[in-house]
Tab-separated table of C-alpha atoms in Angstrom:
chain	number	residue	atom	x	y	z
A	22	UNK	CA	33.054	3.214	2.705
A	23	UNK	CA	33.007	6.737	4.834
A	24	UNK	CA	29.799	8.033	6.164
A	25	UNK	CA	30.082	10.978	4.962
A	26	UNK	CA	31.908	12.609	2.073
A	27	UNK	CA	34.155	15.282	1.723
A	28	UNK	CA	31.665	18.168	1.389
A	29	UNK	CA	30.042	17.046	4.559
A	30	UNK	CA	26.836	16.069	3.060
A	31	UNK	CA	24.424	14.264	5.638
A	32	UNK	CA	23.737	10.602	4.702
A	33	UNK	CA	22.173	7.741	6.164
A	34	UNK	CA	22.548	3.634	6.281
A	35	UNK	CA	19.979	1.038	6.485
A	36	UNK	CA	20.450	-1.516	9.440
A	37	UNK	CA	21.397	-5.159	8.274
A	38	UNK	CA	19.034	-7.763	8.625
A	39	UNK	CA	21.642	-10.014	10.016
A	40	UNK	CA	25.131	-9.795	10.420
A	41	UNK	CA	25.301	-12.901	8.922
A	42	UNK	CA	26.092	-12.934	4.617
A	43	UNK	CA	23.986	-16.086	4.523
A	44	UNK	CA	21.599	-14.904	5.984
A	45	UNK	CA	21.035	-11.904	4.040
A	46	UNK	CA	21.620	-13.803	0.626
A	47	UNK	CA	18.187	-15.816	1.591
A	48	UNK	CA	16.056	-12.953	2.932
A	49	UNK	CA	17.126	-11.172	-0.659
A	50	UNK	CA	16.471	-14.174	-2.637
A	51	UNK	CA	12.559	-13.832	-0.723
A	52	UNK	CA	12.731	-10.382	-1.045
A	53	UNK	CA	13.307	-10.760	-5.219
A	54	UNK	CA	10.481	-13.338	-5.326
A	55	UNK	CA	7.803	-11.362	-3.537
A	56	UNK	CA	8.595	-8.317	-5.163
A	57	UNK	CA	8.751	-9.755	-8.647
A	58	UNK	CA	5.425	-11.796	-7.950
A	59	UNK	CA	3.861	-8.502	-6.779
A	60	UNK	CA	4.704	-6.543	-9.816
A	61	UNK	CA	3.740	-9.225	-12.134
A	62	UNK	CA	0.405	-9.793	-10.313
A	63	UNK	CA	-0.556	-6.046	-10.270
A	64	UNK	CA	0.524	-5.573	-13.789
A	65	UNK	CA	-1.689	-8.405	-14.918
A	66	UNK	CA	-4.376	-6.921	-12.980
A	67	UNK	CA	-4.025	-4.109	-14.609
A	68	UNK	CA	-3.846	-5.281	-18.326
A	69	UNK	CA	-6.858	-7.583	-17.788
A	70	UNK	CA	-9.399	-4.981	-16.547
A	71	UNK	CA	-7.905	-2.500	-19.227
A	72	UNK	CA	-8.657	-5.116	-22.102
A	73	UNK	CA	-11.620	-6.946	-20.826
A	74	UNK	CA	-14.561	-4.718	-21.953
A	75	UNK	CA	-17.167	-6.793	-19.644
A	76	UNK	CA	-14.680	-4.798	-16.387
A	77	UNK	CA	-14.810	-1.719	-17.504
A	78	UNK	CA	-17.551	-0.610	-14.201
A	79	UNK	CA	-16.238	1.333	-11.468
A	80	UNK	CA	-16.104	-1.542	-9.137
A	81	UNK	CA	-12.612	-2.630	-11.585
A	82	UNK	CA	-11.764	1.066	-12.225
A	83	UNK	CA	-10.904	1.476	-8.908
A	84	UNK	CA	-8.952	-1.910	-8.780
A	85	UNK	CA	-6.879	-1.332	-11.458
A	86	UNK	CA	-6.165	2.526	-9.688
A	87	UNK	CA	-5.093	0.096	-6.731
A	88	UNK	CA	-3.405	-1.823	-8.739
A	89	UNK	CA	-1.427	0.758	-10.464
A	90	UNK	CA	-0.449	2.188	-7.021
A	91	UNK	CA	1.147	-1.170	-5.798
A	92	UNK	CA	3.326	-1.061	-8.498
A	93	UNK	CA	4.427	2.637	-7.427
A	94	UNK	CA	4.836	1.919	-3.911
A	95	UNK	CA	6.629	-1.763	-3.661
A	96	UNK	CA	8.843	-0.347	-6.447
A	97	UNK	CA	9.656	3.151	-4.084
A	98	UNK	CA	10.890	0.528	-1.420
A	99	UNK	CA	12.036	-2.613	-2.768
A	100	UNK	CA	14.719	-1.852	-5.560
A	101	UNK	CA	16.792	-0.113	-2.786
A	102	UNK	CA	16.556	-2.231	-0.243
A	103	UNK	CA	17.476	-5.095	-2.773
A	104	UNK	CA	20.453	-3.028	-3.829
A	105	UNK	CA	21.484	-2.545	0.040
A	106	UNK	CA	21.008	-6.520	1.113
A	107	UNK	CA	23.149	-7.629	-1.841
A	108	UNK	CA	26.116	-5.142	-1.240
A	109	UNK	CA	28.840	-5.820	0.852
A	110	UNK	CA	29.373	-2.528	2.118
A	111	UNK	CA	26.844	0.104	3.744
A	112	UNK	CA	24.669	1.655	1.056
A	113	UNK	CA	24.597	4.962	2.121
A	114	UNK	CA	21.254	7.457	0.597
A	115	UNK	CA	21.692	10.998	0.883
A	116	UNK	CA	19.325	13.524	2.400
A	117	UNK	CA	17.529	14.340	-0.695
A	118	UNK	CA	17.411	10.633	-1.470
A	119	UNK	CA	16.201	9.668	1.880
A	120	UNK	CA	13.576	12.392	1.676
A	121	UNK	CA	12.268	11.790	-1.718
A	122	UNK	CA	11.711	7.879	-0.603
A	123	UNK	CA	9.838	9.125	2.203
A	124	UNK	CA	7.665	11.494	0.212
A	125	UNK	CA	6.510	8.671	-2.056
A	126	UNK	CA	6.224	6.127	0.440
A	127	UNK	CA	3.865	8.426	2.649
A	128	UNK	CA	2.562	9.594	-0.871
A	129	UNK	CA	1.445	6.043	-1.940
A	130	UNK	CA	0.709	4.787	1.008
A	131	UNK	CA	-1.618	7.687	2.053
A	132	UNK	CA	-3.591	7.575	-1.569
A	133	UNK	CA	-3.936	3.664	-1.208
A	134	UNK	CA	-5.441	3.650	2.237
A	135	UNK	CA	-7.704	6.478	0.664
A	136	UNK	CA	-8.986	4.770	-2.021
A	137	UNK	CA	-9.489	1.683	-0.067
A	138	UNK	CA	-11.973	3.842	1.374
A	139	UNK	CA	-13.553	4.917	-1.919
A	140	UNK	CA	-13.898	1.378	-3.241
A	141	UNK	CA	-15.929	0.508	0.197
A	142	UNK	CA	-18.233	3.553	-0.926
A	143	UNK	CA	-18.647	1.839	-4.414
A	144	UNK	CA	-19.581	-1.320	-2.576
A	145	UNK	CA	-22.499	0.244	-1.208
A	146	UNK	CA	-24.157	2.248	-3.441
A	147	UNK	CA	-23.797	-0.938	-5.935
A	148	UNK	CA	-25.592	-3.224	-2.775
A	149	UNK	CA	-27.891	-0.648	-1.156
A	150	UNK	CA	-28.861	1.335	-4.050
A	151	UNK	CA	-28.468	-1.541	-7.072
A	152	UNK	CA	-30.874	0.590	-9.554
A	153	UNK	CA	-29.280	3.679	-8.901
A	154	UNK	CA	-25.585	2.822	-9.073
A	155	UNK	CA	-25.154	3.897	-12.725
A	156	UNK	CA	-26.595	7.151	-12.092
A	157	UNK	CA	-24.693	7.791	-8.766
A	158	UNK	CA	-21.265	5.646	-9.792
A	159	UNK	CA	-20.971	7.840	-12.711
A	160	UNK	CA	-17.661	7.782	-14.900
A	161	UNK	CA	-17.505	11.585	-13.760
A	162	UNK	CA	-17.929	10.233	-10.241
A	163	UNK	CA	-15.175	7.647	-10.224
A	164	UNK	CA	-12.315	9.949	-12.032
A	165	UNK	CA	-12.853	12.941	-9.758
A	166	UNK	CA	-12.763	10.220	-7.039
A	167	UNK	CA	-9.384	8.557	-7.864
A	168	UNK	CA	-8.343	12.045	-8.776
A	169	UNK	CA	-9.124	12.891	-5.049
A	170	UNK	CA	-7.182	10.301	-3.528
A	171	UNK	CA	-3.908	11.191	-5.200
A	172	UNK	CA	-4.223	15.577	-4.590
A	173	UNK	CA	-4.967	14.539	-1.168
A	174	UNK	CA	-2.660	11.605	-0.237
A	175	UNK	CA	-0.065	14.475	-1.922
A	176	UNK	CA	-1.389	17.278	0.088
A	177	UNK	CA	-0.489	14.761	3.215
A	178	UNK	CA	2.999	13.928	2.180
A	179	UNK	CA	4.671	17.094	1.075
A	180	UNK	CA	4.300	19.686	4.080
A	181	UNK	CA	5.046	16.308	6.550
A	182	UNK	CA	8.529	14.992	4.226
A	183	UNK	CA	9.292	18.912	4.460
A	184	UNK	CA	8.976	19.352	7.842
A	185	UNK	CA	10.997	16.134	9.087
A	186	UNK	CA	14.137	16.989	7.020
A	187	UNK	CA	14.254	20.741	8.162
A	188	UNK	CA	15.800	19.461	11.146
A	189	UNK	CA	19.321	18.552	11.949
A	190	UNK	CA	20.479	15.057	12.409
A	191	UNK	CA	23.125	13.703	14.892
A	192	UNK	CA	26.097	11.862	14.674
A	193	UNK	CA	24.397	8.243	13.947
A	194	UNK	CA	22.746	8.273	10.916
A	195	UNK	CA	22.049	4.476	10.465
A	196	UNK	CA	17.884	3.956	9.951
A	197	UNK	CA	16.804	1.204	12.404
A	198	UNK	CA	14.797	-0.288	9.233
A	199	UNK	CA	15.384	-0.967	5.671
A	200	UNK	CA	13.806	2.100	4.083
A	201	UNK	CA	13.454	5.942	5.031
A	202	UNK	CA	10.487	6.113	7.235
A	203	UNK	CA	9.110	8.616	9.224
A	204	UNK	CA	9.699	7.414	12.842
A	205	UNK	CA	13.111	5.628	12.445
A	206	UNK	CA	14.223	9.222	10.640
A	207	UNK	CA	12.732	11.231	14.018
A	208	UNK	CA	14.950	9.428	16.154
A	209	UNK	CA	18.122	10.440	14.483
A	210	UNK	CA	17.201	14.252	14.821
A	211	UNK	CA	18.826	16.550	16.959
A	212	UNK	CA	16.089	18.817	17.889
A	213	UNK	CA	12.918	18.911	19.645
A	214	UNK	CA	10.189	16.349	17.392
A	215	UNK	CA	7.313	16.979	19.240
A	216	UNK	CA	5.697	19.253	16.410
A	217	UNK	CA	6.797	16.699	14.083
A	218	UNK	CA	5.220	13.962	15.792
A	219	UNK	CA	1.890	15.948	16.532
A	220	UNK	CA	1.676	16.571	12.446
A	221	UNK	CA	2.637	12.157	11.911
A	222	UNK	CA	-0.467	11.887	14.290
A	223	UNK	CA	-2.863	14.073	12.165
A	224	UNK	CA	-1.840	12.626	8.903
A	225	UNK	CA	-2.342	8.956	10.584
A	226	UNK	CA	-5.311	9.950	11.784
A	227	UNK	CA	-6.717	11.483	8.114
A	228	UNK	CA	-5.322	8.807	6.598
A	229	UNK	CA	-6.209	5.420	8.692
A	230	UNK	CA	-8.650	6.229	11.401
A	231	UNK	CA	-11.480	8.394	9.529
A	232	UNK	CA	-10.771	6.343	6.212
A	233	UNK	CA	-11.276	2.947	8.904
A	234	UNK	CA	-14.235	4.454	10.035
A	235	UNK	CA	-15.652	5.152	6.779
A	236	UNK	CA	-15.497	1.877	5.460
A	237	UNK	CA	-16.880	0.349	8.757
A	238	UNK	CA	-19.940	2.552	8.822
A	239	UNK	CA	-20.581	1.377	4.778
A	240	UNK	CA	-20.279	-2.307	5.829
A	241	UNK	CA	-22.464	-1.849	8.437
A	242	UNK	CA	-25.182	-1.084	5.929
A	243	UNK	CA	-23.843	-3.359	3.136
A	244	UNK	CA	-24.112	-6.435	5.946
A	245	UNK	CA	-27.550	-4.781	6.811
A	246	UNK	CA	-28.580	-4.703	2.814
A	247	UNK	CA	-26.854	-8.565	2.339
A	248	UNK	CA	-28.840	-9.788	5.376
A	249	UNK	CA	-32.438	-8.668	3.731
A	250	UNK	CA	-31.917	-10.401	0.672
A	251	UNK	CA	-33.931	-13.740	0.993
A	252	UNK	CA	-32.155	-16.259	-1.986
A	253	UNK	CA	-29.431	-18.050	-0.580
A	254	UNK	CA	-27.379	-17.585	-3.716
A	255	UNK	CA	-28.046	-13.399	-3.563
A	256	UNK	CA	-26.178	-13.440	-0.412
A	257	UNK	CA	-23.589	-15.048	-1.363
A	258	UNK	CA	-22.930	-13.681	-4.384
A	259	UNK	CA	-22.918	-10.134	-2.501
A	260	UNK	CA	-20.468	-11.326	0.220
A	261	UNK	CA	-18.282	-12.587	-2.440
A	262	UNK	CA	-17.640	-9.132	-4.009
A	263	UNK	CA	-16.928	-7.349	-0.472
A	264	UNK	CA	-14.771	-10.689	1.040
A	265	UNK	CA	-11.900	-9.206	-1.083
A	266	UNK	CA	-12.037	-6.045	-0.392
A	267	UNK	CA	-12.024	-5.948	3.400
A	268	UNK	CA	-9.326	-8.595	3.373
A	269	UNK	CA	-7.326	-6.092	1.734
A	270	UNK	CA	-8.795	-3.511	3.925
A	271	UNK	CA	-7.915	-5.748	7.232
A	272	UNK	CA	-4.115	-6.396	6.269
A	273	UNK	CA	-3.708	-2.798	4.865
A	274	UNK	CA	-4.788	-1.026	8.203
A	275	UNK	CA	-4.028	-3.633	10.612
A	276	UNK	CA	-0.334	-3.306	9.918
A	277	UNK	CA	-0.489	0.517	9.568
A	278	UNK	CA	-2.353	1.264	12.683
A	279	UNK	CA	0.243	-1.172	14.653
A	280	UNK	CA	3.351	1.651	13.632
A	281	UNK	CA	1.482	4.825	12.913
A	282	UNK	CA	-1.645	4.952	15.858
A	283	UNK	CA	0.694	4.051	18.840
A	284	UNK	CA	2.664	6.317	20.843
A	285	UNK	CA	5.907	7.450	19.136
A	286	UNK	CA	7.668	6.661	22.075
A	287	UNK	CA	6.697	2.624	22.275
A	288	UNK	CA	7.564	2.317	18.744
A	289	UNK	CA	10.148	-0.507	19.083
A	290	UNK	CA	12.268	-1.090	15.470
A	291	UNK	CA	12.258	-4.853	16.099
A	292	UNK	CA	8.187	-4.425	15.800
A	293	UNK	CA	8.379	-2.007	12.630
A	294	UNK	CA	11.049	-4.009	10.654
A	295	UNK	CA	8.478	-6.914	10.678
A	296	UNK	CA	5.774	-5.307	10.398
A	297	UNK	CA	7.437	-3.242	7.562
A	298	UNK	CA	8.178	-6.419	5.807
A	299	UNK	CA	4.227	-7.429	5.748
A	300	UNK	CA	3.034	-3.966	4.513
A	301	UNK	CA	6.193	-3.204	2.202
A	302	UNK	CA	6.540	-6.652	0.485
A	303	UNK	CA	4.047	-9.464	1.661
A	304	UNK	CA	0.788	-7.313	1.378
A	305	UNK	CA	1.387	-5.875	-2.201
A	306	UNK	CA	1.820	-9.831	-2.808
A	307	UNK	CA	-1.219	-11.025	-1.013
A	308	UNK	CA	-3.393	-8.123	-2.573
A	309	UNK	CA	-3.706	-9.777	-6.921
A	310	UNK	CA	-3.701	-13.115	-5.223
A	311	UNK	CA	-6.796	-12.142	-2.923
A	312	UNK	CA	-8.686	-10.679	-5.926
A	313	UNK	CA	-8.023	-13.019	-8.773
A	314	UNK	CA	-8.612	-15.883	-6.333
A	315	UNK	CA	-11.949	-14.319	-4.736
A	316	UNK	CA	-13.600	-12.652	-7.434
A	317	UNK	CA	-15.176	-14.752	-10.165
A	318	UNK	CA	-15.437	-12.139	-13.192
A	319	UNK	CA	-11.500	-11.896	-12.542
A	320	UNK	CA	-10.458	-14.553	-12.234
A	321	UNK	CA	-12.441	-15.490	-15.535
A	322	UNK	CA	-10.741	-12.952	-17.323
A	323	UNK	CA	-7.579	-14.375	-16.197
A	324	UNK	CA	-8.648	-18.310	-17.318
A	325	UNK	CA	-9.268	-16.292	-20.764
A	326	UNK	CA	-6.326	-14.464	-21.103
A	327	UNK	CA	-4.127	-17.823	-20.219
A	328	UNK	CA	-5.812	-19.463	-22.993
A	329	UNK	CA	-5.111	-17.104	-25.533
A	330	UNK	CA	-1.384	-16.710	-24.745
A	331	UNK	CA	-0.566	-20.281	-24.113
A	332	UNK	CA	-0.280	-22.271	-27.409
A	333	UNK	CA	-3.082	-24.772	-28.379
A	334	UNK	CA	-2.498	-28.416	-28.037
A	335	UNK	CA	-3.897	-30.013	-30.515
């Protein structure tokens, strides 16, 4: 299959993850599994705390948000890079293509992060100011707030997707990963990337480091708040509805920070493919499992909803 066609059209491949068709059948059989147990999860999620009247509170409203968005952003990067470790010939993705993957994988990615932030917020005014969390946690409050996330994480990913594919691009246009991201895309450009790389920076920085900071400064109080409360069982039951949340919170900017807060030029594509892989396919897996298996109302709802699709034995 030619790189390029006949009206000269720039398009890109995806590096293989092995050379080897064995090898790539069993990373694409993994790849199927985790994507298909992510979307499942999320979707269940989703369809419990939308039918379960006893979750409707802004503490699951911004779940299911979450939710929702995991859905978006495993199925922005997984059906192609299915598509391209099953074929037997180069997938190639045009420049439009390539550039609308980016847009909602910085899109996505930019709101989630966000809104991870938002839910850490919720967290504390429900822990540090129990008897007024109706009146601040309004249903007002929690649209506008989930509204927020997505105008902003948008704001983020247009003028950035815009500015990277204004440039030209050289001769090689295979991605050293298995998606269109922003750094393996910079290094195919023929043309000075230093604005480009400034603007990654500030959009990492508004979109991990203040966000990271944020939810550090409202567990410094919630830990403060947990630490008062004298019953054994209080404390507990208080840690129990953060431990989730900062898990998710841990793996989300952990793997982020490792790509997006270093230096452009130690980014090493060995590094980002598997690091890629944990944020792209294994987190969005990790993330239902961590809060049906760690949150108790959930994972009731769950037990419930189990019962009432499963036939009765008698």
């Amino acid at each position: 299959m030619k790189e390029t066609n006949q009206t000269g059209m720039t398009v890109f491949h995806f590096r293989p993850f092995s050379k080897f068709r064995e090898v790539q059948m069993l990373i694409f059989v993994a790849f199927l599994i985790m994507y298909l147990v992510s979307i499942s999860g999320n979707v269940s999620i989703s369809l419990i705390i939308w039918t379960t009247r006893s979750l409707h509170t802004p503490m699951y409203f911004f779940l299911a948000n979450l939710a929702a968005l995991e859905i978006c952003y495993s199925s922005t990067i997984a059906p192609l890079t299915l598509a391209t470790i099953l074929s037997t010939e180069k997938n190639l993705i045009s420049l439009p293509g390539c550039g609308t993957q980016m847009f909602f994988f910085i899109f996505l990615g930019s709101t989630d992060c966000i809104l991870l932030a938002i839910m850490a917020y919720d967290r504390f005014v429900a822990i540090c100011h129990p008897l007024h969390y109706t009146l601040i946690m309004s249903w007002q409050l929690c649209v506008q707030l989930a509204l927020g996330s997505l105008v902003l994480g948008l704001t983020l990913a247009m003028p950035l997707t815009v500015l990277i594919f204004q440039l030209p691009f050289c001769s090689s246009k295979e991605i050293s990963l298995f998606y269109c991201d922003v750094l393996p895309v910079l290094r195919l450009a023929c043309a000075d990337t230093r604005v480009h790389e400034a603007t990654l920076f500030v959009v990492s920085i508004t979109v991990l480091t203040i966000p990271f900071l944020l939810i550090t400064l409202s567990y410094v109080f919630i830990v403060a708040a947990i630490l008062k409360i004298r019953s054994a069982e209080g404390r507990h039951k208080a840690f129990s509805t953060c431990s989730s949340h900062l898990t998710v919170v841990l793996l989300q900017y952990g793997c982020g920070s490792l790509i997006y807060l270093c230096p452009s030029s130690s980014y090493s594509p060995q590094r980002g493919q598997v690091v890629s892989v944990v944020y792209t396919f294994i987190t969005p897996v990790l993330n239902p499992l961590i809060y049906s298996l760690r949150n108790r109302e959930l994972k009731d709802a769950l037990k419930r909803a189990v019962r009432f699709l499963l036939p009765q034995t008698p």
